[in-house]
Coordinates of C-alpha atoms in Angstrom, one line a residue:
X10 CA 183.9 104.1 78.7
X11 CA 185.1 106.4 75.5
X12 CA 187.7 104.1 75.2
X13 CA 184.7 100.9 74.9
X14 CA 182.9 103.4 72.3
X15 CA 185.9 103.9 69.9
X16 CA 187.0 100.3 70.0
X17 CA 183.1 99.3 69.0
X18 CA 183.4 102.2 66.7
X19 CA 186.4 100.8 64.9
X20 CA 185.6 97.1 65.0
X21 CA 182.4 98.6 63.1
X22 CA 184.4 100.2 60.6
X23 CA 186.2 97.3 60.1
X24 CA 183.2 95.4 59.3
X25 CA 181.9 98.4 56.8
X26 CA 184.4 98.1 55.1
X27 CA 184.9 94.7 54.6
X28 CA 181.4 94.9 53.1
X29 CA 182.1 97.1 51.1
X30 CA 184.9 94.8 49.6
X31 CA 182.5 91.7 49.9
X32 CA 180.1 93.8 47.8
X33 CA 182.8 95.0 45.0
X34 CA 183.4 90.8 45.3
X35 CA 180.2 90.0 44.3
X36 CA 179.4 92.7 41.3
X37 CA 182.7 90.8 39.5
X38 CA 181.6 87.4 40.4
X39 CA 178.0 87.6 39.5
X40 CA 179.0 89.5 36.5
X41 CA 181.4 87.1 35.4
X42 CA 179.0 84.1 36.0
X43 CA 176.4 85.9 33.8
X44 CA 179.3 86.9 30.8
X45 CA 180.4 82.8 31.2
X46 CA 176.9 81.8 31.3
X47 CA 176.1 83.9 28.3
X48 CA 179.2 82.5 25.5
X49 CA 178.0 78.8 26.7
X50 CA 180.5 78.2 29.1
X51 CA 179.2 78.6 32.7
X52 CA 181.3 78.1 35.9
X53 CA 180.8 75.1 37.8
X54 CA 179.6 76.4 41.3
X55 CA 178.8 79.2 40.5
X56 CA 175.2 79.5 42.5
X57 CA 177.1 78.0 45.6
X58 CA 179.9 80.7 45.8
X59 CA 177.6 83.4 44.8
X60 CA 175.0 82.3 48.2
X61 CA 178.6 81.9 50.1
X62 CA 179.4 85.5 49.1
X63 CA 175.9 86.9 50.1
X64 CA 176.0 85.5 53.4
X65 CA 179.3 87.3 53.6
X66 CA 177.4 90.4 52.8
X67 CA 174.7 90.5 55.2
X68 CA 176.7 89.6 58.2
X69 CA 179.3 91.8 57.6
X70 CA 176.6 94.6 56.9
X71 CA 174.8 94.4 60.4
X72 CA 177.1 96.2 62.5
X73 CA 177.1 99.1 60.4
X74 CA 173.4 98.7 59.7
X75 CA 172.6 99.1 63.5
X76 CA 175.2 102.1 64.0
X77 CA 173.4 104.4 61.4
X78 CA 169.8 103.0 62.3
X79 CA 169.1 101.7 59.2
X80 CA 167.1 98.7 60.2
X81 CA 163.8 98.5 58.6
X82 CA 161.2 99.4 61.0
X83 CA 157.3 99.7 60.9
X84 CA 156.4 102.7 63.1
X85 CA 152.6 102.5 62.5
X86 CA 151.8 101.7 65.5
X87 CA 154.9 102.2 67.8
X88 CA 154.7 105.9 67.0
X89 CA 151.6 106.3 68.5
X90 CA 152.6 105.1 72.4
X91 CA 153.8 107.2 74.8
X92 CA 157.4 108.5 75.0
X93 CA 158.1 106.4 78.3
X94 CA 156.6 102.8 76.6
X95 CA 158.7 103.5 73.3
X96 CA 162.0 104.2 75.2
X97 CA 160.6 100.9 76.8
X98 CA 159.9 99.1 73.6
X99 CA 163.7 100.2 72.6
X100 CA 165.5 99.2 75.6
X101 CA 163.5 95.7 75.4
X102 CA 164.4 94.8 71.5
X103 CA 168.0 96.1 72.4
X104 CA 168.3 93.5 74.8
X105 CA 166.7 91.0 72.9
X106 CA 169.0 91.8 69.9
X107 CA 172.4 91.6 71.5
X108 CA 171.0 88.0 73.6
X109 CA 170.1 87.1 70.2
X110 CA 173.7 88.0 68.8
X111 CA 175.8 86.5 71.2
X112 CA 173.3 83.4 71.6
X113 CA 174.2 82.9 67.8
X114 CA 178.1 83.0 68.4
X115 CA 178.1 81.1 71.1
X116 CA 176.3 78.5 69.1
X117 CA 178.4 78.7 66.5
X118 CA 181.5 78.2 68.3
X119 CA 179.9 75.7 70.1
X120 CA 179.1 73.9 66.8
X121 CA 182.3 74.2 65.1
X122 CA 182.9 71.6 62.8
X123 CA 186.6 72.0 61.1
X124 CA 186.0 69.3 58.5
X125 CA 182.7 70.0 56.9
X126 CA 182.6 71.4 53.5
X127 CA 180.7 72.5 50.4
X128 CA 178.8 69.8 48.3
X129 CA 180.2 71.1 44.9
X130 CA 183.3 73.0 45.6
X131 CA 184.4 71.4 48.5
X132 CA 184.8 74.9 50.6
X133 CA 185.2 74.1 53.6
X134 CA 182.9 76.0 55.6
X135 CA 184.9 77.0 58.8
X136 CA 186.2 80.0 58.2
X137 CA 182.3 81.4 57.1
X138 CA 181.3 80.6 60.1
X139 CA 184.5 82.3 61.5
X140 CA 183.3 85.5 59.8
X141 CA 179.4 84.7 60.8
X142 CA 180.4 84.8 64.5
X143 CA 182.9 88.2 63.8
X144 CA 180.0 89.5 62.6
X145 CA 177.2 88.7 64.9
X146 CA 179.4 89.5 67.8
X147 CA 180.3 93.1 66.3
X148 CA 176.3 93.4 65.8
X149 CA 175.7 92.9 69.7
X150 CA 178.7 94.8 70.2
X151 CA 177.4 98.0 68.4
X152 CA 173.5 97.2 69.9
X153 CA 175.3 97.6 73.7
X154 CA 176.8 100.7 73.1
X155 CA 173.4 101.8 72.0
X156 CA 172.0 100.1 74.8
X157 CA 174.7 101.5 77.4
X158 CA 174.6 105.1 75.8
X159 CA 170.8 105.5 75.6
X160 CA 170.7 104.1 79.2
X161 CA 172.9 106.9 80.2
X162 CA 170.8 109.8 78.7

């Protein structure tokens, strides 16, 4: 089982940091598109990449996101239940959450279509959805071990 933990721990890290590099990506490129835009001579695509690179972002931020409990949350009401129903409430919207995460990379594998691409750059959008089912599956991933390691206590 520790060996399960670290391997989720470093596929996580992976993912971190790939955001992190993903997010250095994106302050250049939006900043160059604004510098272009400004001296009159804009780059064609620019928008397109830009939404390409933020998808990249956000999927490559949720493993990470869920490992440091950093989802946004409204406890207005959920603090108020009783210990037993919240640990309830968790162990439910685990579950939910990693059938959600794998449901979304199977479908994406399912779905794989090699030769569709971009309308205005022609990227072809394979290897995004590459990374959007690396990413969901490290998300479900990191949701089980919490689901397996609160389970356990």
């Amino acid at each position: 089982m520790n060996f399960i933990v670290k391997t989720i721990d470093y596929i996580t890290a992976l993912n971190k940091w790939l955001a992190y590099a993903i997010a250095f990506l994106m302050m250049f490129v939006v900043s160059l598109f604004a510098i272009t835009r400004s001296i009159g001579h804009p780059i064609i695509g620019d928008i397109e990449l830009a939404q390409f690179i933020m998808v990249l972002l956000i999927v490559t931020s949720l493993a990470f996101t869920e490992k440091t409990d950093s989802h946004v949350s409204i406890d207005l009401i959920f603090d108020r239940f009783p210990r037993k129903m919240q640990a309830l409430l968790i162990f439910l919207a685990q579950l939910l959450t990693a059938v959600f995460c794998f449901m979304i990379c199977w479908s994406f594998i399912a779905k794989m279509n090699f030769g569709s691409n971009s309308s205005v750059l022609g990227i072809p959008f394979y290897p995004f959805r590459i990374l959007l089912i690396i990413g969901f599956f490290a998300w479900g991933l990191e949701v089980l071990k919490k689901l397996f390691l609160n389970f356990k206590r």
